[in-house]
Amino acid sequence: IEENLLKSISNDALLDLTQRYGQSAFGFGAGHGAGSPGRYPLTPANDFLSGQTAKSNESGGEHTSDDEDGFDSLESRKRGSSFGEDKPGGPLAKKSKEQRSLRLSINARERRRMHDLNDALDGLRAVIPYAHSPSVRKLSKIATLLLAKNYILMQAQALEEMRRLVAYLNQGQTISSPIPTALAPFGQAAVYPFSGSALATCAEKCTTYSGTPSTLFKHCNDKP
DNA sequence: TAGGCCATCTGGTCCT
DNA sequence: AGGACCAGATGGCCTA
């Protein structure tokens, strides 16, 4: 797990989640661009999953019944619940045929709505970084939402730091002032390797930070 | 077996 | 009026 993200998770929640999802469950791996380890410190969202059960299970089978009528409800048939649409003595038994029909239509709509909601959650799971693997349990709904929130906060923070960095580089090489206070806590040497050298060119800095040409650094007009 | 998570049903409320 | 949304209730499945 990325150390930074680990630190952003409360100890209890982390213990719980790592037990359930494995050590790689929250690795912000390649492709997610959250920055290199150590560069981006803890997200402000230190409350990630704290105070929440954040348990995962999602072990239930897929309920795929989209049937218009409620009688084909897989769930209903499986459990034969007391609701028992259209069961003798059930809530619908003493209603008129029209009322029953209406109720079943409403039930079907509600089912569709919930399925849409679950599809959206699946879409969310697909884009947030955790170990996607058949051997790893799917994130629970609450864990999905909380992780997504934390991920967004981390991305926002990374973007903000990148903006500060670009602004800093834009100020030129003559700067002798201390590094921006917002970045100071992260360690001057690690974040600003050129801070002690006015000789470093902008291009040098850009190469160091970007590796490859990037639109983030296209401001640089220095010639090597 | 208890607890967590889930799908579904249901009635109420709000919106168009 | 009909549909969307919501929250409570209920019971099934799974895991520790």
CSV table of C-alpha atoms (C1' of nucleotides) in Angstrom, one decimal:
chain,number,residue,atom,x,y,z
A,1,ILE,CA,0.0,0.0,0.0
A,2,GLU,CA,1.2,3.5,-0.7
A,3,GLU,CA,2.4,4.7,2.6
A,4,ASN,CA,0.8,8.0,2.3
A,5,LEU,CA,-2.6,6.7,1.7
A,6,LEU,CA,-2.1,4.2,4.5
A,7,LYS,CA,-1.4,7.0,6.8
A,8,SER,CA,-4.5,8.8,5.8
A,9,ILE,CA,-6.6,5.9,7.0
A,10,SER,CA,-7.4,5.6,10.6
A,11,ASN,CA,-5.7,2.7,12.3
A,12,ASP,CA,-8.8,0.8,13.1
A,13,ALA,CA,-10.3,1.2,9.6
A,14,LEU,CA,-7.0,0.3,8.0
A,15,LEU,CA,-6.7,-2.8,10.0
A,16,ASP,CA,-10.1,-3.8,9.1
A,17,LEU,CA,-9.8,-3.0,5.4
A,18,THR,CA,-6.4,-4.6,5.0
A,19,GLN,CA,-7.7,-7.7,6.6
A,20,ARG,CA,-10.6,-7.8,4.2
A,21,TYR,CA,-9.0,-6.5,1.0
A,22,GLY,CA,-5.4,-7.4,1.4
A,23,GLN,CA,-2.3,-5.3,1.5
A,24,SER,CA,-2.7,-4.0,-2.0
A,25,ALA,CA,-6.2,-3.0,-1.7
A,26,PHE,CA,-5.4,0.7,-1.6
A,27,GLY,CA,-2.4,0.9,-3.8
A,28,PHE,CA,-2.5,3.9,-6.0
A,29,GLY,CA,-0.8,2.2,-8.7
A,30,ALA,CA,0.5,3.3,-12.0
A,31,GLY,CA,-1.9,5.1,-14.2
A,32,HIS,CA,-3.6,6.9,-11.4
A,33,GLY,CA,-1.1,9.7,-11.2
A,34,ALA,CA,-1.3,10.4,-7.6
A,35,GLY,CA,2.3,11.3,-7.4
A,36,SER,CA,5.3,9.4,-6.2
A,37,PRO,CA,5.4,8.1,-2.7
A,38,GLY,CA,6.6,10.7,-0.4
A,39,ARG,CA,5.8,13.6,-2.7
A,40,TYR,CA,2.3,13.9,-1.8
A,41,PRO,CA,1.6,13.7,1.9
A,42,LEU,CA,-1.5,12.8,3.7
A,43,THR,CA,-4.7,13.9,2.3
A,44,PRO,CA,-6.7,16.2,4.5
A,45,ALA,CA,-9.2,13.5,4.6
A,46,ASN,CA,-7.7,11.8,7.5
A,47,ASP,CA,-11.1,10.7,8.5
A,48,PHE,CA,-11.2,8.2,5.7
A,49,LEU,CA,-13.4,5.5,6.8
A,50,SER,CA,-13.0,6.5,10.4
A,51,GLY,CA,-16.1,6.4,12.4
A,52,GLN,CA,-17.6,4.2,9.8
A,53,THR,CA,-17.9,0.5,9.8
A,54,ALA,CA,-16.5,0.4,6.3
A,55,LYS,CA,-16.9,-3.3,6.2
A,56,SER,CA,-17.0,-5.0,3.0
A,57,ASN,CA,-18.9,-8.0,1.9
A,58,GLU,CA,-20.7,-7.6,-1.4
A,59,SER,CA,-20.8,-11.4,-1.2
A,60,GLY,CA,-24.4,-11.7,-2.1
A,61,GLY,CA,-25.2,-13.2,-5.4
A,62,GLU,CA,-26.2,-11.0,-8.3
A,63,HIS,CA,-29.8,-10.2,-8.3
A,64,THR,CA,-30.6,-9.9,-11.9
A,65,SER,CA,-34.3,-10.0,-12.0
A,66,ASP,CA,-35.5,-7.1,-14.0
A,67,ASP,CA,-38.8,-8.5,-14.7
A,68,GLU,CA,-41.7,-6.1,-14.8
A,69,ASP,CA,-43.8,-8.1,-12.4
A,70,GLY,CA,-42.8,-8.7,-8.9
A,71,PHE,CA,-43.6,-12.4,-9.1
A,72,ASP,CA,-40.4,-13.2,-10.8
A,73,SER,CA,-38.4,-11.4,-8.2
A,74,LEU,CA,-35.5,-13.8,-7.6
A,75,GLU,CA,-35.1,-12.3,-4.2
A,76,SER,CA,-38.7,-12.8,-3.3
A,77,ARG,CA,-38.7,-16.4,-4.6
A,78,LYS,CA,-35.5,-17.2,-2.8
A,79,ARG,CA,-36.5,-16.0,0.5
A,80,GLY,CA,-40.3,-16.4,0.3
A,81,SER,CA,-40.5,-13.4,2.5
A,82,SER,CA,-43.5,-12.3,4.5
A,83,PHE,CA,-43.9,-9.6,1.9
A,84,GLY,CA,-44.7,-12.3,-0.5
A,85,GLU,CA,-46.2,-10.3,-3.3
A,86,ASP,CA,-49.3,-12.1,-4.3
A,87,LYS,CA,-49.1,-14.6,-1.6
A,88,PRO,CA,-52.3,-15.6,0.2
A,89,GLY,CA,-52.6,-13.4,3.1
A,90,GLY,CA,-49.8,-11.1,1.8
A,91,PRO,CA,-50.1,-7.4,1.6
A,92,LEU,CA,-51.4,-7.6,-2.0
A,93,ALA,CA,-53.9,-10.4,-1.4
A,94,LYS,CA,-56.6,-8.2,-0.1
A,95,LYS,CA,-56.2,-5.5,-2.8
A,96,SER,CA,-58.0,-5.1,-5.9
A,97,LYS,CA,-56.5,-6.4,-9.2
A,98,GLU,CA,-55.9,-2.8,-10.2
A,99,GLN,CA,-54.2,-2.0,-7.0
A,100,ARG,CA,-52.0,-5.1,-7.2
A,101,SER,CA,-51.0,-4.3,-10.7
A,102,LEU,CA,-50.1,-0.8,-9.7
A,103,ARG,CA,-48.1,-2.0,-6.7
A,104,LEU,CA,-46.2,-4.5,-8.8
A,105,SER,CA,-45.4,-1.8,-11.4
A,106,ILE,CA,-44.1,0.4,-8.6
A,107,ASN,CA,-42.0,-2.4,-7.2
A,108,ALA,CA,-40.5,-3.1,-10.6
A,109,ARG,CA,-39.7,0.5,-11.1
A,110,GLU,CA,-38.0,0.6,-7.7
A,111,ARG,CA,-36.0,-2.5,-8.6
A,112,ARG,CA,-34.8,-0.9,-11.8
A,113,ARG,CA,-33.9,2.3,-9.9
A,114,MET,CA,-31.9,0.3,-7.4
A,115,HIS,CA,-30.2,-1.6,-10.2
A,116,ASP,CA,-29.2,1.6,-11.9
A,117,LEU,CA,-27.8,2.8,-8.7
A,118,ASN,CA,-25.8,-0.3,-8.3
A,119,ASP,CA,-24.6,0.0,-11.9
A,120,ALA,CA,-23.4,3.4,-11.1
A,121,LEU,CA,-21.6,2.2,-8.0
A,122,ASP,CA,-19.9,-0.5,-10.1
A,123,GLY,CA,-18.8,2.2,-12.5
A,124,LEU,CA,-17.3,4.1,-9.5
A,125,ARG,CA,-15.5,1.0,-8.3
A,126,ALA,CA,-14.0,0.5,-11.7
A,127,VAL,CA,-12.3,3.9,-11.6
A,128,ILE,CA,-11.1,4.2,-8.0
A,129,PRO,CA,-7.8,2.6,-7.2
A,130,TYR,CA,-8.0,-0.6,-5.2
A,131,ALA,CA,-7.1,-4.1,-6.0
A,132,HIS,CA,-9.5,-5.2,-8.8
A,133,SER,CA,-9.2,-8.9,-8.8
A,134,PRO,CA,-11.5,-11.9,-8.9
A,135,SER,CA,-9.8,-13.0,-5.7
A,136,VAL,CA,-10.5,-9.8,-3.9
A,137,ARG,CA,-13.9,-9.0,-2.7
A,138,LYS,CA,-15.8,-6.1,-4.2
A,139,LEU,CA,-15.9,-3.0,-2.2
A,140,SER,CA,-19.0,-2.5,-0.2
A,141,LYS,CA,-21.2,0.4,-1.1
A,142,ILE,CA,-20.1,2.5,1.9
A,143,ALA,CA,-16.5,1.7,1.4
A,144,THR,CA,-16.8,2.6,-2.3
A,145,LEU,CA,-18.2,6.0,-1.5
A,146,LEU,CA,-15.7,6.7,1.2
A,147,LEU,CA,-12.7,5.6,-0.8
A,148,ALA,CA,-14.0,7.6,-3.8
A,149,LYS,CA,-14.3,10.7,-1.6
A,150,ASN,CA,-10.8,10.2,-0.3
A,151,TYR,CA,-9.4,9.7,-3.8
A,152,ILE,CA,-11.0,12.9,-5.0
A,153,LEU,CA,-9.5,14.8,-2.1
A,154,MET,CA,-6.1,13.3,-2.8
A,155,GLN,CA,-6.3,14.2,-6.5
A,156,ALA,CA,-7.4,17.7,-5.7
A,157,GLN,CA,-4.5,18.1,-3.3
A,158,ALA,CA,-2.0,16.8,-5.9
A,159,LEU,CA,-3.3,19.1,-8.5
A,160,GLU,CA,-3.1,22.0,-6.1
A,161,GLU,CA,0.5,21.2,-5.3
A,162,MET,CA,1.3,20.9,-8.9
A,163,ARG,CA,-0.1,24.3,-9.5
A,164,ARG,CA,2.0,25.7,-6.7
A,165,LEU,CA,5.1,24.0,-8.2
A,166,VAL,CA,4.4,25.5,-11.6
A,167,ALA,CA,3.9,28.9,-10.1
A,168,TYR,CA,7.1,28.5,-8.2
A,169,LEU,CA,9.0,27.6,-11.4
A,170,ASN,CA,7.5,30.4,-13.2
A,171,GLN,CA,8.9,32.8,-10.8
A,172,GLY,CA,12.3,32.2,-12.3
A,173,GLN,CA,15.7,31.1,-11.1
A,174,THR,CA,16.5,34.3,-9.2
A,175,ILE,CA,14.3,33.4,-6.3
A,176,SER,CA,16.1,33.2,-3.1
A,177,SER,CA,13.0,33.3,-0.9
A,178,PRO,CA,12.0,30.2,1.0
A,179,ILE,CA,9.9,27.7,-0.6
A,180,PRO,CA,6.2,28.2,-0.3
A,181,THR,CA,5.0,27.5,3.2
A,182,ALA,CA,2.4,25.1,1.9
A,183,LEU,CA,5.2,22.9,0.6
A,184,ALA,CA,7.7,23.4,3.3
A,185,PRO,CA,6.5,20.6,5.5
A,186,PHE,CA,7.2,18.1,2.8
A,187,GLY,CA,10.9,18.6,3.0
A,188,GLN,CA,12.8,21.1,1.0
A,189,ALA,CA,15.4,18.7,-0.4
A,190,ALA,CA,12.8,16.3,-1.5
A,191,VAL,CA,10.5,18.7,-3.1
A,192,TYR,CA,12.8,21.4,-4.3
A,193,PRO,CA,16.2,19.9,-5.1
A,194,PHE,CA,17.2,23.2,-6.8
A,195,SER,CA,16.2,25.4,-4.0
A,196,GLY,CA,19.8,26.0,-3.0
A,197,SER,CA,21.1,26.6,-6.5
A,198,ALA,CA,20.3,29.6,-8.5
A,199,LEU,CA,22.3,28.1,-11.3
A,200,ALA,CA,19.7,25.5,-12.1
A,201,THR,CA,17.9,26.4,-15.2
A,202,CYS,CA,14.2,26.2,-15.7
A,203,ALA,CA,14.7,23.5,-18.3
A,204,GLU,CA,16.7,21.6,-15.8
A,205,LYS,CA,14.0,21.8,-13.3
A,206,CYS,CA,11.4,20.9,-15.8
A,207,THR,CA,13.3,17.8,-16.8
A,208,THR,CA,13.7,16.8,-13.3
A,209,TYR,CA,10.1,17.2,-12.5
A,210,SER,CA,8.5,16.0,-15.6
A,211,GLY,CA,10.9,13.5,-17.1
A,212,THR,CA,9.1,13.9,-20.4
A,213,PRO,CA,7.7,17.0,-22.1
A,214,SER,CA,4.5,17.9,-20.5
A,215,THR,CA,1.9,20.6,-21.0
A,216,LEU,CA,2.4,21.4,-17.4
A,217,PHE,CA,5.9,22.6,-18.2
A,218,LYS,CA,5.4,24.1,-21.6
A,219,HIS,CA,5.9,27.5,-20.0
A,220,CYS,CA,9.6,26.8,-20.0
A,221,ASN,CA,11.5,28.8,-22.6
A,222,ASP,CA,15.0,28.0,-21.3
A,223,LYS,CA,17.4,26.6,-23.7
A,224,PRO,CA,19.5,23.7,-22.4
B,1,DT,C1',-24.3,-18.0,15.8
B,2,DA,C1',-23.9,-13.0,15.5
B,3,DG,C1',-23.0,-9.4,12.7
B,4,DG,C1',-22.4,-7.2,8.2
B,5,DC,C1',-24.1,-6.4,3.7
B,6,DC,C1',-27.4,-6.8,0.5
B,7,DA,C1',-32.0,-6.9,-2.4
B,8,DT,C1',-36.6,-6.3,-2.2
B,9,DC,C1',-41.1,-4.6,-0.8
B,10,DT,C1',-43.7,-1.0,0.9
B,11,DG,C1',-45.9,3.4,2.1
B,12,DG,C1',-45.0,8.2,2.3
B,13,DT,C1',-43.5,12.5,0.2
B,14,DC,C1',-42.1,15.5,-3.4
B,15,DC,C1',-41.9,16.9,-8.1
B,16,DT,C1',-43.4,17.5,-12.9
C,1,DA,C1',-51.9,11.4,-11.9
C,2,DG,C1',-47.7,9.2,-12.4
C,3,DG,C1',-42.9,8.9,-11.5
C,4,DA,C1',-38.8,9.6,-8.6
C,5,DC,C1',-36.9,9.4,-4.3
C,6,DC,C1',-36.5,8.0,0.4
C,7,DA,C1',-36.4,5.4,4.7
C,8,DG,C1',-38.0,1.5,7.4
C,9,DA,C1',-38.8,-3.4,7.6
C,10,DT,C1',-37.7,-8.0,6.5
C,11,DG,C1',-35.2,-12.0,5.4
C,12,DG,C1',-31.2,-14.3,2.7
C,13,DC,C1',-26.3,-15.0,2.2
C,14,DC,C1',-21.7,-15.0,3.9
C,15,DT,C1',-17.9,-14.7,7.1
C,16,DA,C1',-15.4,-14.7,11.5
